[in-house]
mmCIF file of C-alpha atoms in Angstrom:
data_model
loop_
_atom_site.group_PDB
_atom_site.id
_atom_site.type_symbol
_atom_site.label_atom_id
_atom_site.label_comp_id
_atom_site.label_asym_id
_atom_site.label_seq_id
_atom_site.Cartn_x
_atom_site.Cartn_y
_atom_site.Cartn_z
ATOM 1 C CA MET A 1 -94.832 27.789 135.647
ATOM 2 C CA ARG A 2 -93.044 28.552 132.860
ATOM 3 C CA VAL A 3 -91.526 25.445 130.791
ATOM 4 C CA ARG A 4 -87.824 25.324 130.171
ATOM 5 C CA ILE A 5 -85.443 23.982 127.563
ATOM 6 C CA GLU A 6 -84.388 21.782 130.232
ATOM 7 C CA ASP A 7 -88.001 20.184 130.994
ATOM 8 C CA VAL A 8 -88.061 19.440 127.016
ATOM 9 C CA ALA A 9 -84.606 17.731 126.662
ATOM 10 C CA LYS A 10 -85.221 15.965 129.987
ATOM 11 C CA ALA A 11 -88.632 14.817 128.955
ATOM 12 C CA ALA A 12 -87.154 13.695 125.460
ATOM 13 C CA GLY A 13 -84.225 12.175 126.881
ATOM 14 C CA VAL A 14 -81.950 14.225 125.093
ATOM 15 C CA SER A 15 -79.862 17.199 125.310
ATOM 16 C CA MET A 16 -80.412 21.189 125.372
ATOM 17 C CA LYS A 17 -78.346 21.648 122.167
ATOM 18 C CA THR A 18 -80.494 19.030 120.483
ATOM 19 C CA VAL A 19 -83.810 20.407 121.747
ATOM 20 C CA SER A 20 -82.287 23.883 120.182
ATOM 21 C CA ARG A 21 -81.454 21.920 116.871
ATOM 22 C CA VAL A 22 -84.620 20.727 116.208
ATOM 23 C CA LEU A 23 -86.352 23.929 117.424
ATOM 24 C CA ASN A 24 -84.273 25.827 115.121
ATOM 25 C CA ASN A 25 -85.125 22.711 112.283
ATOM 26 C CA GLU A 26 -81.211 22.497 111.945
ATOM 27 C CA PRO A 27 -80.985 19.027 109.652
ATOM 28 C CA THR A 28 -78.290 17.251 111.742
ATOM 29 C CA VAL A 29 -80.932 15.539 113.496
ATOM 30 C CA ARG A 30 -82.322 12.041 112.972
ATOM 31 C CA ASP A 31 -85.780 12.207 112.358
ATOM 32 C CA ALA A 32 -86.562 9.991 115.607
ATOM 33 C CA THR A 33 -84.930 11.952 117.428
ATOM 34 C CA ARG A 34 -87.059 15.505 116.426
ATOM 35 C CA GLU A 35 -90.358 13.871 116.313
ATOM 36 C CA ARG A 36 -89.525 12.820 120.278
ATOM 37 C CA VAL A 37 -88.723 16.413 120.601
ATOM 38 C CA GLN A 38 -91.477 17.950 118.881
ATOM 39 C CA ALA A 39 -93.949 15.689 121.127
ATOM 40 C CA ALA A 40 -92.325 16.200 124.079
ATOM 41 C CA ALA A 41 -92.645 20.435 123.175
ATOM 42 C CA LYS A 42 -96.462 19.744 122.047
ATOM 43 C CA ALA A 43 -96.914 17.585 125.130
ATOM 44 C CA LEU A 44 -95.370 20.358 127.745
ATOM 45 C CA ASN A 45 -96.654 23.219 125.795
ATOM 46 C CA TYR A 46 -93.305 24.461 125.534
ATOM 47 C CA ARG A 47 -92.346 28.113 123.990
ATOM 48 C CA PRO A 48 -89.057 29.287 122.794
ATOM 49 C CA ASP A 49 -87.941 32.486 125.307
ATOM 50 C CA PRO A 50 -87.774 34.933 122.054
ATOM 51 C CA SER A 51 -85.125 37.281 125.025
ATOM 52 C CA ALA A 52 -83.033 33.891 125.541
ATOM 53 C CA ARG A 53 -83.319 33.111 121.620
ATOM 54 C CA ARG A 54 -81.679 36.211 120.616
ATOM 55 C CA LEU A 55 -79.062 36.334 123.709
ATOM 56 C CA ALA A 56 -78.060 32.991 122.645
ATOM 57 C CA GLY A 57 -77.850 33.406 118.582
ATOM 58 C CA ARG A 58 -77.055 37.227 118.424
ATOM 59 C CA ARG A 59 -80.527 37.382 115.909
ATOM 60 C CA SER A 60 -83.357 39.027 116.598
ATOM 61 C CA TYR A 61 -85.496 36.297 115.001
ATOM 62 C CA LEU A 62 -87.339 39.231 113.512
ATOM 63 C CA VAL A 63 -88.136 39.572 109.354
ATOM 64 C CA ALA A 64 -90.119 42.152 107.575
ATOM 65 C CA LEU A 65 -92.281 41.539 104.790
ATOM 66 C CA LEU A 66 -92.007 44.726 102.482
ATOM 67 C CA TYR A 67 -94.976 45.648 99.965
ATOM 68 C CA ASP A 68 -95.811 48.355 97.733
ATOM 69 C CA ASN A 69 -98.691 46.382 96.074
ATOM 70 C CA PRO A 70 -102.329 48.156 94.999
ATOM 71 C CA SER A 71 -103.751 44.494 94.601
ATOM 72 C CA ALA A 72 -105.001 44.047 98.232
ATOM 73 C CA SER A 73 -105.520 40.400 97.570
ATOM 74 C CA TYR A 74 -102.123 39.504 96.539
ATOM 75 C CA VAL A 75 -100.321 41.632 99.519
ATOM 76 C CA MET A 76 -102.624 39.254 101.801
ATOM 77 C CA GLU A 77 -101.758 35.841 100.210
ATOM 78 C CA ALA A 78 -98.106 36.846 100.576
ATOM 79 C CA LEU A 79 -98.651 38.375 104.198
ATOM 80 C CA GLU A 80 -100.328 34.283 105.143
ATOM 81 C CA GLY A 81 -97.727 32.778 103.094
ATOM 82 C CA VAL A 82 -94.813 34.251 104.976
ATOM 83 C CA VAL A 83 -97.048 34.537 108.691
ATOM 84 C CA GLU A 84 -96.926 30.597 108.528
ATOM 85 C CA THR A 85 -93.604 30.006 107.685
ATOM 86 C CA CYS A 86 -92.319 32.452 110.399
ATOM 87 C CA GLN A 87 -94.438 30.401 112.731
ATOM 88 C CA ALA A 88 -93.305 26.940 111.369
ATOM 89 C CA HIS A 89 -89.312 28.198 112.159
ATOM 90 C CA HIS A 90 -90.096 30.509 115.011
ATOM 91 C CA TYR A 91 -89.432 34.296 113.933
ATOM 92 C CA GLY A 92 -91.462 36.895 114.545
ATOM 93 C CA MET A 93 -92.289 39.138 111.419
ATOM 94 C CA MET A 94 -93.071 42.583 110.731
ATOM 95 C CA VAL A 95 -95.174 43.996 107.361
ATOM 96 C CA GLN A 96 -94.172 47.350 105.944
ATOM 97 C CA PRO A 97 -95.832 49.122 103.436
ATOM 98 C CA LEU A 98 -93.532 51.307 101.112
ATOM 99 C CA ASP A 99 -93.780 54.117 98.452
ATOM 100 C CA TYR A 100 -91.151 52.661 95.907
ATOM 101 C CA THR A 101 -91.235 56.464 94.442
ATOM 102 C CA ASP A 102 -90.009 57.838 97.606
ATOM 103 C CA PRO A 103 -86.144 59.333 97.294
ATOM 104 C CA GLU A 104 -85.966 58.289 100.596
ATOM 105 C CA LEU A 105 -86.638 54.520 100.449
ATOM 106 C CA ILE A 106 -83.597 52.800 100.592
ATOM 107 C CA ALA A 107 -82.441 55.343 103.854
ATOM 108 C CA GLY A 108 -85.799 54.352 104.815
ATOM 109 C CA ILE A 109 -85.155 50.989 104.623
ATOM 110 C CA GLU A 110 -81.722 51.512 106.305
ATOM 111 C CA SER A 111 -82.909 52.928 109.146
ATOM 112 C CA LEU A 112 -85.889 50.094 109.583
ATOM 113 C CA VAL A 113 -83.770 47.610 109.736
ATOM 114 C CA ALA A 114 -81.151 48.963 112.559
ATOM 115 C CA ILE A 115 -83.493 50.049 115.115
ATOM 116 C CA SER A 116 -85.849 47.007 114.613
ATOM 117 C CA LYS A 117 -82.885 44.809 114.156
ATOM 118 C CA ILE A 118 -84.571 42.470 111.682
ATOM 119 C CA ASP A 119 -82.453 39.619 110.143
ATOM 120 C CA GLY A 120 -83.233 39.646 106.742
ATOM 121 C CA LEU A 121 -85.992 40.851 104.465
ATOM 122 C CA ILE A 122 -88.796 39.688 102.210
ATOM 123 C CA LEU A 123 -89.498 41.666 98.938
ATOM 124 C CA THR A 124 -92.447 41.973 96.374
ATOM 125 C CA PRO A 125 -92.196 43.739 93.474
ATOM 126 C CA PRO A 126 -91.679 46.320 92.124
ATOM 127 C CA LEU A 127 -89.184 46.608 94.882
ATOM 128 C CA THR A 128 -87.486 43.173 93.783
ATOM 129 C CA ASP A 129 -86.575 45.186 90.531
ATOM 130 C CA MET A 130 -85.056 47.899 92.472
ATOM 131 C CA THR A 131 -81.290 47.624 91.266
ATOM 132 C CA ALA A 132 -80.346 50.346 93.636
ATOM 133 C CA LEU A 133 -81.869 48.892 96.747
ATOM 134 C CA LEU A 134 -80.785 45.336 96.179
ATOM 135 C CA ASP A 135 -77.076 46.454 95.239
ATOM 136 C CA ARG A 136 -77.418 48.662 98.763
ATOM 137 C CA LEU A 137 -78.560 45.402 100.904
ATOM 138 C CA ASP A 138 -75.506 43.283 99.375
ATOM 139 C CA GLU A 139 -73.316 46.305 100.383
ATOM 140 C CA LEU A 140 -74.683 46.253 103.911
ATOM 141 C CA ASN A 141 -74.908 42.334 103.782
ATOM 142 C CA ILE A 142 -78.733 42.557 104.937
ATOM 143 C CA PRO A 143 -80.226 39.410 103.807
ATOM 144 C CA HIS A 144 -83.363 39.255 101.513
ATOM 145 C CA SER A 145 -85.149 37.253 99.309
ATOM 146 C CA CYS A 146 -87.208 38.288 96.621
ATOM 147 C CA ILE A 147 -90.543 37.256 95.013
ATOM 148 C CA SER A 148 -91.274 37.540 91.284
ATOM 149 C CA PRO A 149 -88.012 39.006 90.775
ATOM 150 C CA ASN A 150 -87.405 40.705 86.946
ATOM 151 C CA ASN A 151 -83.424 40.309 87.008
ATOM 152 C CA ARG A 152 -82.781 37.231 88.353
ATOM 153 C CA ARG A 153 -79.122 38.142 89.125
ATOM 154 C CA GLY A 154 -78.491 34.750 91.425
ATOM 155 C CA GLY A 155 -80.236 36.103 94.424
ATOM 156 C CA ILE A 156 -82.469 33.849 96.708
ATOM 157 C CA GLY A 157 -86.233 33.691 96.639
ATOM 158 C CA VAL A 158 -89.015 32.379 94.508
ATOM 159 C CA THR A 159 -90.170 32.827 90.536
ATOM 160 C CA LEU A 160 -92.639 31.878 88.650
ATOM 161 C CA GLN A 161 -92.346 31.320 84.660
ATOM 162 C CA GLU A 162 -94.978 34.573 83.810
ATOM 163 C CA HIS A 163 -93.712 34.742 79.778
ATOM 164 C CA ASP A 164 -95.209 31.175 79.220
ATOM 165 C CA ALA A 165 -98.155 31.060 82.109
ATOM 166 C CA ALA A 166 -98.906 34.301 79.227
ATOM 167 C CA GLN A 167 -98.325 32.546 75.539
ATOM 168 C CA ASP A 168 -100.297 29.978 77.278
ATOM 169 C CA MET A 169 -103.178 32.223 78.153
ATOM 170 C CA VAL A 170 -103.167 33.475 74.687
ATOM 171 C CA SER A 171 -103.080 30.015 73.023
ATOM 172 C CA HIS A 172 -106.058 29.026 75.364
ATOM 173 C CA LEU A 173 -107.903 31.733 73.404
ATOM 174 C CA VAL A 174 -107.177 31.139 70.169
ATOM 175 C CA GLU A 175 -107.962 27.546 70.800
ATOM 176 C CA LEU A 176 -111.336 29.389 71.533
ATOM 177 C CA GLY A 177 -111.516 30.813 67.988
ATOM 178 C CA HIS A 178 -110.046 34.530 69.087
ATOM 179 C CA THR A 179 -107.850 36.336 66.717
ATOM 180 C CA ARG A 180 -108.279 39.707 68.062
ATOM 181 C CA ILE A 181 -107.343 39.724 71.377
ATOM 182 C CA ALA A 182 -106.524 42.934 73.867
ATOM 183 C CA HIS A 183 -104.301 42.724 76.883
ATOM 184 C CA ILE A 184 -104.247 45.240 80.037
ATOM 185 C CA LYS A 185 -100.230 45.769 80.866
ATOM 186 C CA GLY A 186 -99.084 45.914 84.595
ATOM 187 C CA HIS A 187 -97.562 48.350 86.602
ATOM 188 C CA SER A 188 -94.834 49.502 84.461
ATOM 189 C CA ALA A 189 -92.371 49.372 87.316
ATOM 190 C CA HIS A 190 -92.904 45.621 88.029
ATOM 191 C CA GLY A 191 -90.997 43.088 86.024
ATOM 192 C CA ALA A 192 -93.958 41.011 86.028
ATOM 193 C CA SER A 193 -95.809 43.660 83.509
ATOM 194 C CA ASP A 194 -92.824 42.900 81.202
ATOM 195 C CA TRP A 195 -92.609 39.479 81.846
ATOM 196 C CA ARG A 196 -96.638 38.980 80.814
ATOM 197 C CA LEU A 197 -96.528 41.893 77.999
ATOM 198 C CA ALA A 198 -93.874 39.616 76.542
ATOM 199 C CA GLY A 199 -95.545 36.429 76.989
ATOM 200 C CA TYR A 200 -99.095 37.568 75.509
ATOM 201 C CA ARG A 201 -96.839 38.731 72.499
ATOM 202 C CA SER A 202 -95.089 35.190 72.024
ATOM 203 C CA GLY A 203 -98.291 33.777 71.644
ATOM 204 C CA LEU A 204 -99.810 35.915 69.310
ATOM 205 C CA ARG A 205 -96.600 35.290 67.208
ATOM 206 C CA ARG A 206 -96.818 31.505 67.915
ATOM 207 C CA ALA A 207 -100.283 31.470 66.337
ATOM 208 C CA GLY A 208 -99.528 33.513 63.319
ATOM 209 C CA LEU A 209 -101.564 36.569 64.828
ATOM 210 C CA ARG A 210 -99.947 40.201 64.296
ATOM 211 C CA TYR A 211 -99.391 42.154 67.073
ATOM 212 C CA ASP A 212 -101.277 45.257 67.444
ATOM 213 C CA PRO A 213 -100.026 48.194 69.565
ATOM 214 C CA ALA A 214 -104.100 49.709 69.711
ATOM 215 C CA LEU A 215 -105.045 46.242 71.370
ATOM 216 C CA VAL A 216 -102.232 46.764 74.541
ATOM 217 C CA ILE A 217 -103.578 49.067 77.459
ATOM 218 C CA ASP A 218 -101.399 50.386 79.969
ATOM 219 C CA GLY A 219 -102.688 49.568 83.416
ATOM 220 C CA GLU A 220 -101.588 49.908 87.070
ATOM 221 C CA PHE A 221 -102.449 46.390 88.355
ATOM 222 C CA SER A 222 -106.153 48.085 90.587
ATOM 223 C CA PHE A 223 -109.514 47.668 89.372
ATOM 224 C CA ASP A 224 -110.369 51.300 88.919
ATOM 225 C CA SER A 225 -107.430 51.166 85.911
ATOM 226 C CA GLY A 226 -109.289 47.628 84.640
ATOM 227 C CA ARG A 227 -111.903 49.759 84.082
ATOM 228 C CA ALA A 228 -110.285 52.477 82.635
ATOM 229 C CA ALA A 229 -108.652 50.263 80.014
ATOM 230 C CA ALA A 230 -111.925 48.656 79.473
ATOM 231 C CA GLU A 231 -113.509 51.531 78.717
ATOM 232 C CA ALA A 232 -110.789 52.274 75.955
ATOM 233 C CA LEU A 233 -110.790 49.279 74.330
ATOM 234 C CA LEU A 234 -114.464 49.323 73.686
ATOM 235 C CA ALA A 235 -114.465 52.881 71.708
ATOM 236 C CA LEU A 236 -112.422 50.982 69.115
ATOM 237 C CA PRO A 237 -113.804 51.178 66.203
ATOM 238 C CA GLU A 238 -113.255 47.679 66.401
ATOM 239 C CA ARG A 239 -113.421 46.013 70.002
ATOM 240 C CA PRO A 240 -111.778 43.042 70.901
ATOM 241 C CA THR A 241 -113.411 39.913 71.259
ATOM 242 C CA ALA A 242 -111.186 38.707 74.091
ATOM 243 C CA ILE A 243 -109.715 40.854 76.231
ATOM 244 C CA PHE A 244 -106.736 39.360 78.905
ATOM 245 C CA ALA A 245 -105.501 41.538 81.860
ATOM 246 C CA ALA A 246 -102.318 40.988 83.697
ATOM 247 C CA ASN A 247 -104.253 40.315 86.780
ATOM 248 C CA ASP A 248 -107.458 39.206 88.446
ATOM 249 C CA ASP A 249 -108.174 42.656 89.887
ATOM 250 C CA MET A 250 -108.507 44.457 86.126
ATOM 251 C CA ALA A 251 -109.804 41.583 85.040
ATOM 252 C CA THR A 252 -112.778 42.324 87.533
ATOM 253 C CA GLY A 253 -113.019 46.147 86.860
ATOM 254 C CA VAL A 254 -113.501 44.957 83.031
ATOM 255 C CA MET A 255 -115.903 42.585 83.803
ATOM 256 C CA GLY A 256 -118.138 45.330 85.954
ATOM 257 C CA VAL A 257 -117.614 47.755 82.907
ATOM 258 C CA LEU A 258 -118.753 44.872 80.274
ATOM 259 C CA HIS A 259 -121.932 43.954 82.675
ATOM 260 C CA GLU A 260 -122.938 47.562 83.057
ATOM 261 C CA ARG A 261 -122.849 47.598 78.905
ATOM 262 C CA GLY A 262 -124.669 45.129 78.558
ATOM 263 C CA LEU A 263 -122.287 42.853 77.006
ATOM 264 C CA SER A 264 -122.523 39.238 77.587
ATOM 265 C CA ILE A 265 -119.216 37.463 79.087
ATOM 266 C CA PRO A 266 -117.836 35.737 77.260
ATOM 267 C CA GLY A 267 -121.218 35.394 74.781
ATOM 268 C CA ASP A 268 -119.907 39.163 73.105
ATOM 269 C CA ILE A 269 -116.228 39.456 74.791
ATOM 270 C CA SER A 270 -113.917 36.989 76.410
ATOM 271 C CA VAL A 271 -112.179 37.761 79.986
ATOM 272 C CA CYS A 272 -109.253 36.292 81.287
ATOM 273 C CA GLY A 273 -106.708 37.780 84.166
ATOM 274 C CA PHE A 274 -103.715 36.582 85.845
ATOM 275 C CA ASP A 275 -103.014 35.381 89.797
ATOM 276 C CA ASP A 276 -106.312 33.387 90.840
ATOM 277 C CA THR A 277 -106.650 35.277 93.977
ATOM 278 C CA PRO A 278 -109.673 34.708 95.802
ATOM 279 C CA ILE A 279 -111.847 37.379 93.489
ATOM 280 C CA SER A 280 -111.344 35.291 90.279
ATOM 281 C CA ARG A 281 -113.691 32.584 91.676
ATOM 282 C CA GLN A 282 -116.834 35.327 93.760
ATOM 283 C CA VAL A 283 -117.287 37.074 89.969
ATOM 284 C CA PHE A 284 -119.714 35.751 87.759
ATOM 285 C CA PRO A 285 -118.854 34.101 85.594
ATOM 286 C CA ALA A 286 -115.781 33.132 87.049
ATOM 287 C CA LEU A 287 -112.825 34.314 86.142
ATOM 288 C CA THR A 288 -110.425 32.025 83.517
ATOM 289 C CA THR A 289 -106.959 32.959 84.941
ATOM 290 C CA ILE A 290 -103.245 31.500 85.793
ATOM 291 C CA HIS A 291 -102.929 30.184 88.791
ATOM 292 C CA GLN A 292 -100.097 31.773 90.435
ATOM 293 C CA PRO A 293 -99.428 30.250 93.777
ATOM 294 C CA VAL A 294 -98.966 33.114 96.104
ATOM 295 C CA ARG A 295 -98.912 31.959 99.728
ATOM 296 C CA GLU A 296 -96.792 28.816 97.977
ATOM 297 C CA MET A 297 -94.474 31.704 96.667
ATOM 298 C CA ALA A 298 -94.283 34.000 99.864
ATOM 299 C CA HIS A 299 -93.520 30.422 101.812
ATOM 300 C CA GLU A 300 -90.878 28.908 99.730
ATOM 301 C CA ALA A 301 -88.786 33.175 100.295
ATOM 302 C CA THR A 302 -89.317 33.165 103.288
ATOM 303 C CA LEU A 303 -87.814 29.474 104.043
ATOM 304 C CA GLN A 304 -84.881 30.913 101.660
ATOM 305 C CA LEU A 305 -84.195 33.562 103.831
ATOM 306 C CA ILE A 306 -84.019 31.945 107.016
ATOM 307 C CA LYS A 307 -81.589 29.551 105.424
ATOM 308 C CA ALA A 308 -79.430 32.459 104.390
ATOM 309 C CA ILE A 309 -79.946 33.692 107.890
ATOM 310 C CA LYS A 310 -78.466 30.400 109.381
ATOM 311 C CA ASP A 311 -76.436 30.014 106.809
ATOM 312 C CA PRO A 312 -75.213 33.028 104.031
ATOM 313 C CA ALA A 313 -73.960 30.074 101.766
ATOM 314 C CA SER A 314 -76.995 28.574 101.791
ATOM 315 C CA GLY A 315 -80.743 29.960 100.085
ATOM 316 C CA THR A 316 -81.381 29.978 96.193
ATOM 317 C CA LEU A 317 -83.727 31.421 93.640
ATOM 318 C CA VAL A 318 -86.709 28.584 93.363
ATOM 319 C CA GLN A 319 -89.338 28.371 90.251
ATOM 320 C CA LEU A 320 -92.531 26.853 91.577
ATOM 321 C CA PRO A 321 -95.119 26.134 88.783
ATOM 322 C CA TYR A 322 -98.354 27.782 87.129
ATOM 323 C CA ALA A 323 -101.702 26.290 86.107
ATOM 324 C CA LEU A 324 -104.501 27.653 84.063
ATOM 325 C CA GLN A 325 -107.699 27.490 85.182
ATOM 326 C CA ALA A 326 -110.077 27.566 82.720
ATOM 327 C CA ARG A 327 -113.174 28.630 83.866
ATOM 328 C CA GLN A 328 -116.696 30.446 82.642
ATOM 329 C CA SER A 329 -115.545 33.676 81.536
ATOM 330 C CA THR A 330 -113.739 33.012 78.314
ATOM 331 C CA GLY A 331 -115.674 30.817 75.476
ATOM 332 C CA PRO A 332 -116.358 30.400 71.666
ATOM 333 C CA ALA A 333 -115.213 33.941 69.765
ATOM 334 C CA PRO A 334 -118.534 35.517 68.476
ATOM 335 C CA GLY A 335 -118.908 33.583 65.284
ATOM 336 C CA THR A 336 -117.374 30.424 65.015
#
């Protein structure tokens, strides 16, 4: 026999409306009452009826994570953060991979929202920086939350000080005696690529080092583009002593090439990345990187979206901290 909301209310000694408020994580409930309702729901193994919730609230209680990102590690961490938050707030979720170059992208997203009755969208880069898409979502009053938007124009979501993080990574390399530091940029459509390149240049400037365009190679945030960039940097008349890739996937591509060439990491060349995805701790030597809390960022972006769905005046842009993870792939510059 299915446990009903009335059963939870009776067991907790409260009204059905109070149970509903607790299940929807509304703030207007006393802590003691919330705990009593949650304990009763757990004891009875109560599960909200999605159909009843939709009819009562005129919402689908469904959100969608949209992405176009070549880094599987990034997508998986973001997915975990969204899933955990949706489960905690009794929301369903769907995941939709997209091609940001598709001329029918915006129309496709409109169709997805209409057909699936989605309450709101979580956008990841580079979708977060598509002005036409954001304007259209605003025009249609479709709630959306952005992860790491480049243009922080008053929307909701979550950001990281990527410029400062990249600058700190360059400072770390300078402290180790490196003066010839290369940078592998991320995908040109991602705002993060611009922030990290700007931070790299600021780090050089702060150390009194000249910016050399020959040491900056375009990448795609993929393992293969990291390999290609490493080959280009090693072909220079004077190779760098340190390579800072804009994400961990590209950094591991660099490491693969260096291993194949018989070059020591970090004895001959130091390598570092950005994101602190699981691969950074699985390669040898362990990769120095910037910890970007992707899972927590996805959690926060989803939480802000749910707030905005419940109350359009709610939701904000939250900034989370980063941390430099110094590991074995960076060391003193040769000859120092």
